[in-house]
Short mmCIF file of C-alpha atoms in Angstrom, two decimals:
data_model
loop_
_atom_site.label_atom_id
_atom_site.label_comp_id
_atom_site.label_asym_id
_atom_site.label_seq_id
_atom_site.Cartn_x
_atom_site.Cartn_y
_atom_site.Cartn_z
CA UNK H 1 0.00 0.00 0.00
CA UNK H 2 1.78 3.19 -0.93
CA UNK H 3 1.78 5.80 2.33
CA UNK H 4 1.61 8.80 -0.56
CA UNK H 5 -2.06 8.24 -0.90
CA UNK H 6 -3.12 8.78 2.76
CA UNK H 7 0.08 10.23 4.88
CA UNK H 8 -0.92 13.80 4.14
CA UNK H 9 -5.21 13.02 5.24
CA UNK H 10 -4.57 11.25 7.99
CA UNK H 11 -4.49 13.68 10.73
CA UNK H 12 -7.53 15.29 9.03
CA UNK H 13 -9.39 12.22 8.61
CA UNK H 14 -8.94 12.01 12.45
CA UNK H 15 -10.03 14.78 13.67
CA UNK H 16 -12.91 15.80 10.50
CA UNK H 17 -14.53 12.39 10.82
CA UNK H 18 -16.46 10.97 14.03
CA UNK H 19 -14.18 7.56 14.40
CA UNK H 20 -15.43 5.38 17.24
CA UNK H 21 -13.24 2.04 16.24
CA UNK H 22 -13.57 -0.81 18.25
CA UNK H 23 -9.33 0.21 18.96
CA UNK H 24 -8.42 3.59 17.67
CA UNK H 25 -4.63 1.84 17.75
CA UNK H 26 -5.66 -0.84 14.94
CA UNK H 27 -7.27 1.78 13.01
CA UNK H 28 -4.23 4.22 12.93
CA UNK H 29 -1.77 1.10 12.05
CA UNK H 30 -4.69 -0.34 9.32
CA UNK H 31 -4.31 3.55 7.68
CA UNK H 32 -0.99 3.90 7.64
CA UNK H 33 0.39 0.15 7.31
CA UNK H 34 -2.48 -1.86 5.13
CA UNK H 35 -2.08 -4.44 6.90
CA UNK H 36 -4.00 -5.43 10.19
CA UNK H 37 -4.66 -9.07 10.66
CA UNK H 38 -6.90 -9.51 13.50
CA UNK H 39 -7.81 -5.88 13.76
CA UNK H 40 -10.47 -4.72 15.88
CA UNK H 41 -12.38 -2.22 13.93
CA UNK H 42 -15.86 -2.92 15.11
CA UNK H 43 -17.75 0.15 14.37
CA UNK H 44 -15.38 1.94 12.60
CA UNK H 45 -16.51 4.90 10.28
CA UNK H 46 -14.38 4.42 7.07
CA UNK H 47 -16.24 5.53 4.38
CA UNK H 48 -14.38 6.03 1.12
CA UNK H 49 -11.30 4.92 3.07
CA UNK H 50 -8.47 3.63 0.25
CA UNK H 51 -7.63 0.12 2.01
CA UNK H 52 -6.32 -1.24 -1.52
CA UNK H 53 -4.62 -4.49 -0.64
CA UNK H 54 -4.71 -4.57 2.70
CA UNK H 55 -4.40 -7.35 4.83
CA UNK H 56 -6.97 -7.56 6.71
CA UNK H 57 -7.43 -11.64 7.25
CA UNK H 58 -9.65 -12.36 10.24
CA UNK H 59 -10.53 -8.65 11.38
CA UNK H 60 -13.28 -7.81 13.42
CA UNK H 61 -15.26 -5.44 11.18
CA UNK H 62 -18.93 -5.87 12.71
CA UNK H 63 -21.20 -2.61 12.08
CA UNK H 64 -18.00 -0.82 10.63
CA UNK H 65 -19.42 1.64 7.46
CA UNK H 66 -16.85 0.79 4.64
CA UNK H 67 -19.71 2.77 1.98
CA UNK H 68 -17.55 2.70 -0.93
CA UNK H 69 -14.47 2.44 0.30
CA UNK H 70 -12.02 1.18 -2.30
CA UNK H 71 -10.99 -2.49 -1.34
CA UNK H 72 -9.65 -3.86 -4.37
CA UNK H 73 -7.71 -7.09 -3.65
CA UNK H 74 -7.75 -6.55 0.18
CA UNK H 75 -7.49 -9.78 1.73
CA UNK H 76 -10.87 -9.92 4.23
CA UNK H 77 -11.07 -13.88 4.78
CA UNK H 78 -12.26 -14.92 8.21
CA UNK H 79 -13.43 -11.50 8.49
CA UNK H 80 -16.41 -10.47 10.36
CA UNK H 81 -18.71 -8.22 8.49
CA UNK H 82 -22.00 -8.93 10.36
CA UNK H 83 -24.18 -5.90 9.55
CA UNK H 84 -21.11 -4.20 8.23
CA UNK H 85 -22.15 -1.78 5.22
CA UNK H 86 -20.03 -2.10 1.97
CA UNK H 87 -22.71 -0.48 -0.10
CA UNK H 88 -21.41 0.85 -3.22
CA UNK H 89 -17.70 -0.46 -2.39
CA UNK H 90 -15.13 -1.91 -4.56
CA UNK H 91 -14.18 -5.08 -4.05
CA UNK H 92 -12.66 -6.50 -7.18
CA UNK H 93 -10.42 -8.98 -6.54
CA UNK H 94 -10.89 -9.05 -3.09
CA UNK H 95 -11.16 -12.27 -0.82
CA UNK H 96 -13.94 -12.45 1.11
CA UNK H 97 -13.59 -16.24 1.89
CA UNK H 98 -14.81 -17.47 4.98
CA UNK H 99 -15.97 -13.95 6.24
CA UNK H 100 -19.24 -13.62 7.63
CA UNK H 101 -21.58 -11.99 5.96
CA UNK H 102 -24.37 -12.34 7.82
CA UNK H 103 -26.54 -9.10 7.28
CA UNK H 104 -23.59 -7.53 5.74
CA UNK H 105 -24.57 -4.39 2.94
CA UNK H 106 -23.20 -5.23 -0.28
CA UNK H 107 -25.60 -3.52 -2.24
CA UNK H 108 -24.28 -1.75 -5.47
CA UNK H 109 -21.12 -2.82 -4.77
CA UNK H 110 -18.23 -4.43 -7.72
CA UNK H 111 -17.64 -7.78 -6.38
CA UNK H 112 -15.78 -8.46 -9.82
CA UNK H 113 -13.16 -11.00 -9.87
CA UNK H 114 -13.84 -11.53 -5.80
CA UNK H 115 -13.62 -14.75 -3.89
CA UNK H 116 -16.62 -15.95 -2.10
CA UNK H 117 -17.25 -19.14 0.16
CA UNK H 118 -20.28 -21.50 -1.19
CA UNK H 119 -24.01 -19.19 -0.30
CA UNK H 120 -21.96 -16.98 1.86
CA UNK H 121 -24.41 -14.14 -0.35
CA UNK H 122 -27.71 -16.01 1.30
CA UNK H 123 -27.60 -13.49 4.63
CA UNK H 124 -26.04 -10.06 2.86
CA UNK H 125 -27.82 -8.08 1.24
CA UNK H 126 -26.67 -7.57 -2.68
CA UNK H 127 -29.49 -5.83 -4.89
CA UNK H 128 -27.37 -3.80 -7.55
CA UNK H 129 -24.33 -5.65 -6.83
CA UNK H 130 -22.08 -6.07 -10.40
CA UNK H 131 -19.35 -8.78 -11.05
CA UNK H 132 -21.44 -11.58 -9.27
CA UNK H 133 -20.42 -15.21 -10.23
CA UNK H 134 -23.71 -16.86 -11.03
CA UNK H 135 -21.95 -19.87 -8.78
CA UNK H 136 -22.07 -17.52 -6.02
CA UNK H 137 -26.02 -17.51 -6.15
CA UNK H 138 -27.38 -19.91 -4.37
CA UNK H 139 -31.20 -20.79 -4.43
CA UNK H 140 -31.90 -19.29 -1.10
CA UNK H 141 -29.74 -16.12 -1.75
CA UNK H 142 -31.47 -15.68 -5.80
CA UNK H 143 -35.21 -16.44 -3.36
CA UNK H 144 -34.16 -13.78 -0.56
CA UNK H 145 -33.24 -11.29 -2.83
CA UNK H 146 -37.08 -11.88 -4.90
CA UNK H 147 -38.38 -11.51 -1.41
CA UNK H 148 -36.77 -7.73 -0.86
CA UNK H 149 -37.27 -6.42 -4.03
CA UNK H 150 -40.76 -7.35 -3.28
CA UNK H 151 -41.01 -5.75 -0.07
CA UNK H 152 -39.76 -2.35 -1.98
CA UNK H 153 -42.96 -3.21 -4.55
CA UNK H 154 -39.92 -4.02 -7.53
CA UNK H 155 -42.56 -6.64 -8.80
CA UNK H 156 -40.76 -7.46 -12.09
CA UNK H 157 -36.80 -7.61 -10.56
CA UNK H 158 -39.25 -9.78 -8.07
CA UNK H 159 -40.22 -11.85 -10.75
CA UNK H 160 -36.51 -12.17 -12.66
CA UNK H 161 -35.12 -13.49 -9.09
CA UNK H 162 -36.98 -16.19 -8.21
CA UNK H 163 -37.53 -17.30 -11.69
CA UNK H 164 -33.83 -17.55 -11.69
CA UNK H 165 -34.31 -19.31 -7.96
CA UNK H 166 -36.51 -21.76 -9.62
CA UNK H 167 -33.98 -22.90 -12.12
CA UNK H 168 -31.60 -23.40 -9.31
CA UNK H 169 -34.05 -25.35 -6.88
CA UNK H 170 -37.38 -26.32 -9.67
CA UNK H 171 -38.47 -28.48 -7.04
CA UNK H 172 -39.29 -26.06 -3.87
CA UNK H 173 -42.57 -25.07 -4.07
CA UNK H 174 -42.24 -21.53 -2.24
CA UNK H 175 -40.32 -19.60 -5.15
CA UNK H 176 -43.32 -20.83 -7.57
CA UNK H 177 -45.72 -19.16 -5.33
CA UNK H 178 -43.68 -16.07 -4.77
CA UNK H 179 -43.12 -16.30 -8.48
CA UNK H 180 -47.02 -16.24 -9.30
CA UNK H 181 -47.34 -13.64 -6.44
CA UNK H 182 -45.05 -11.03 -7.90
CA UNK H 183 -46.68 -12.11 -11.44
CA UNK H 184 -50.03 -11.35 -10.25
CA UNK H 185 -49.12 -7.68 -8.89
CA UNK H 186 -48.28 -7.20 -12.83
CA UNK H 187 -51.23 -8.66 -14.26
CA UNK H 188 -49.90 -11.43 -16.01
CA UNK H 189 -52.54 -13.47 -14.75
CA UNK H 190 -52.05 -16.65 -17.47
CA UNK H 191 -48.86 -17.13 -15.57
CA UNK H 192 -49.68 -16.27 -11.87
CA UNK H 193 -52.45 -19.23 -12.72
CA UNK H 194 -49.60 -21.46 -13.55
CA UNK H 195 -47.34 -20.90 -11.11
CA UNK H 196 -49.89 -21.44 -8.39
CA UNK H 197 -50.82 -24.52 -10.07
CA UNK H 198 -47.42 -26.13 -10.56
CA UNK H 199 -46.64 -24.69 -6.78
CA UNK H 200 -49.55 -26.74 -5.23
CA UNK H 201 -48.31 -30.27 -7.37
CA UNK H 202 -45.32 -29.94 -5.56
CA UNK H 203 -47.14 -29.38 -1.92
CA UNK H 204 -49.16 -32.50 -2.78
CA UNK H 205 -46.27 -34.52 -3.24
CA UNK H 206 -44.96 -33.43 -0.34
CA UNK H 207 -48.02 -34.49 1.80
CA UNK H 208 -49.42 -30.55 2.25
CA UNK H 209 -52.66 -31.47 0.69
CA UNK H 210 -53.75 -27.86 2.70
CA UNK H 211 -51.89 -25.68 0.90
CA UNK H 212 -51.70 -27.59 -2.27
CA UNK H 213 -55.79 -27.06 -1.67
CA UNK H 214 -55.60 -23.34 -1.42
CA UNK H 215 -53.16 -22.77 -4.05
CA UNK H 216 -55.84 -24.34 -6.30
CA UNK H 217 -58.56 -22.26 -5.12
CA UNK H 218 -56.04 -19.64 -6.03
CA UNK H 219 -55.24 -20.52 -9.79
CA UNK H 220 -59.20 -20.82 -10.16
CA UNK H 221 -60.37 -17.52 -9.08
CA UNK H 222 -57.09 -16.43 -11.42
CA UNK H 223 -58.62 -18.09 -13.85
CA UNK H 224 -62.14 -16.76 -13.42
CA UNK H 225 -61.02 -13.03 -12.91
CA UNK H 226 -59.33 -13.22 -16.70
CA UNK H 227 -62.28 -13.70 -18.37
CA UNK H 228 -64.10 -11.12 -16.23
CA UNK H 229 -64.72 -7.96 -18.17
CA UNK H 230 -61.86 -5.53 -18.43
CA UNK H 231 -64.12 -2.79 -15.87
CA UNK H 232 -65.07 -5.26 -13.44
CA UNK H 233 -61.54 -6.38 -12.87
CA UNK H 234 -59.91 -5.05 -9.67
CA UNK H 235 -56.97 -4.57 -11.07
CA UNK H 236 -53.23 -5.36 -10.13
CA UNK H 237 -52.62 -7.72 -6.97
CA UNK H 238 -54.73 -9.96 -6.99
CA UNK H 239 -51.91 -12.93 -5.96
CA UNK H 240 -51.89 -11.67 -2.58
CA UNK H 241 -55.99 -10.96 -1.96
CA UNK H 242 -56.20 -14.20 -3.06
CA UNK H 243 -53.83 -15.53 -0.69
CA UNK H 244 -54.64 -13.05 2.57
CA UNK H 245 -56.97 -15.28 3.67
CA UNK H 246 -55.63 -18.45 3.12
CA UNK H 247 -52.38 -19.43 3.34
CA UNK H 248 -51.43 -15.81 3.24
CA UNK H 249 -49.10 -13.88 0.43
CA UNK H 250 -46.72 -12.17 2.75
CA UNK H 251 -45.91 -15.47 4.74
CA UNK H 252 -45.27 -17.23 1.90
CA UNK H 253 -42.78 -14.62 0.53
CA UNK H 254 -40.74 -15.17 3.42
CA UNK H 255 -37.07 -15.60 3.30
CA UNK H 256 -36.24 -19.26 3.03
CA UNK H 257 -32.72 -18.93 4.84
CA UNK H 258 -32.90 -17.08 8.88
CA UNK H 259 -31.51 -13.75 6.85
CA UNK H 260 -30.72 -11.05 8.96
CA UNK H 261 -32.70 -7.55 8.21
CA UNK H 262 -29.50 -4.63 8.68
CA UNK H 263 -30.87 -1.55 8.81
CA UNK H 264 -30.94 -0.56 5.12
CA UNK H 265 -30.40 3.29 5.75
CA UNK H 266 -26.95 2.83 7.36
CA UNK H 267 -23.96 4.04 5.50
CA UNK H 268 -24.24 6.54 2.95
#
């Protein structure tokens, strides 16, 4: 890491910026060094912070704000980043391996080229995130993601997630409904119908002849409501009135892994 690029900040970064690091001593040597294993920079406020290449294997970075900070090929495995925000952060060629994730804010950020553990994306959050290996998306973490961008009413980014889901997992039933669900919100009712059919197959061969039983009852007043005259229609959503009273829409668009919620307006 070359000193050049921070040696003449540092003293302003200090003082201008409210720092409360876990150890204000592993933050000074992190800044001026680039290297930190073991570091504990819980909490830390380094936004934009240049930590290109540093070694920072195994470092306690829970709840730090790293909001695009420029990590390119820093060396984070065994980090912890629980409900540490890297929104908007480069990470290309980073290695993230082993870290925990869990609740961590990747949104936006360039993961390009970066080194992952198997579904360590199924707890972070990573809507907008670029240079992705499709490897790295598991079914849960492609399902989870469907689920927020539902929550934020993004029915058709809703729709492209857990239809990609479903090609990773065809067989769980819950992605189908979601599927239909976030169809249905965009009036593509031919398609809600099928989901919710093919959805309540699979719950009968899984025994849930219940839900299987409402998901029919589903499809058919799908069915019934597109041949209803285009005024008497009640227009978009229909997936989850259907569903309210039943086995309920917003239940079944629950996460399928225990995801942690980090509160979305940290950081930037």
């Amino acid at each position: 890491m070359n000193p050049s690029r921070w040696m003449p900040l540092l003293g302003l970064w200090l003082i201008a910026i409210p720092v409360h690091a876990e150890n204000m001593d592993d933050l000074i040597k992190v800044l001026e060094d680039g290297e930190c294993r073991n570091c504990r920079l819980a909490d830390a406020d380094l936004v934009h912070a240049d930590l290109r290449d540093a070694d920072l294997r195994d470092a306690r970075l829970q709840r730090a704000n790293l909001g695009e900070a420029q990590l390119d090929g820093a060396d984070l495995s065994g980090a912890n980043l629980s409900f540490t925000s890297l929104r908007g952060a480069s990470l290309r060629g980073a290695n993230l391996e082993g870290s925990v994730l869990h609740g961590t804010d990747l949104r936006d950020a360039d993961l390009s080229g970066a080194r992952l553990s198997p579904n360590a994306l199924e707890e972070a959050h990573w809507q907008g995130a670029t240079g992705i290996n499709r490897a790295m998306q598991s079914h849960a973490a492609l399902h989870n993601a469907g689920v927020e961008a539902s929550q934020s009413g993004r029915w058709s980014e809703a729709e492209q997630l857990f239809s990609a889901a479903i090609l990773r997992t065809p067989e769980e039933p819950l992605s189908w409904v979601a599927r239909g669900i976030s169809r249905s919100e965009q009036a593509k009712d031919q398609l809600a119908e099928q989901d919710f059919r093919y959805a309540a197959v699979l719950y009968e061969q899984q025994g849930a002849d219940a839900w299987a039983n409402q998901l029919y009852n589903a499809a058919d007043s799908i069915s019934t409501r597109r041949f209803e005259p285009t005024e008497q229609k009640a227009g978009n959503g229909l997936g989850n009135q259907l569903l309210e009273g039943t086995i309920n829409g917003f239940k079944m668009l629950a996460p399928l892994a225990a995801k942690a919620l980090i509160p979305l307006g940290l950081g930037l």
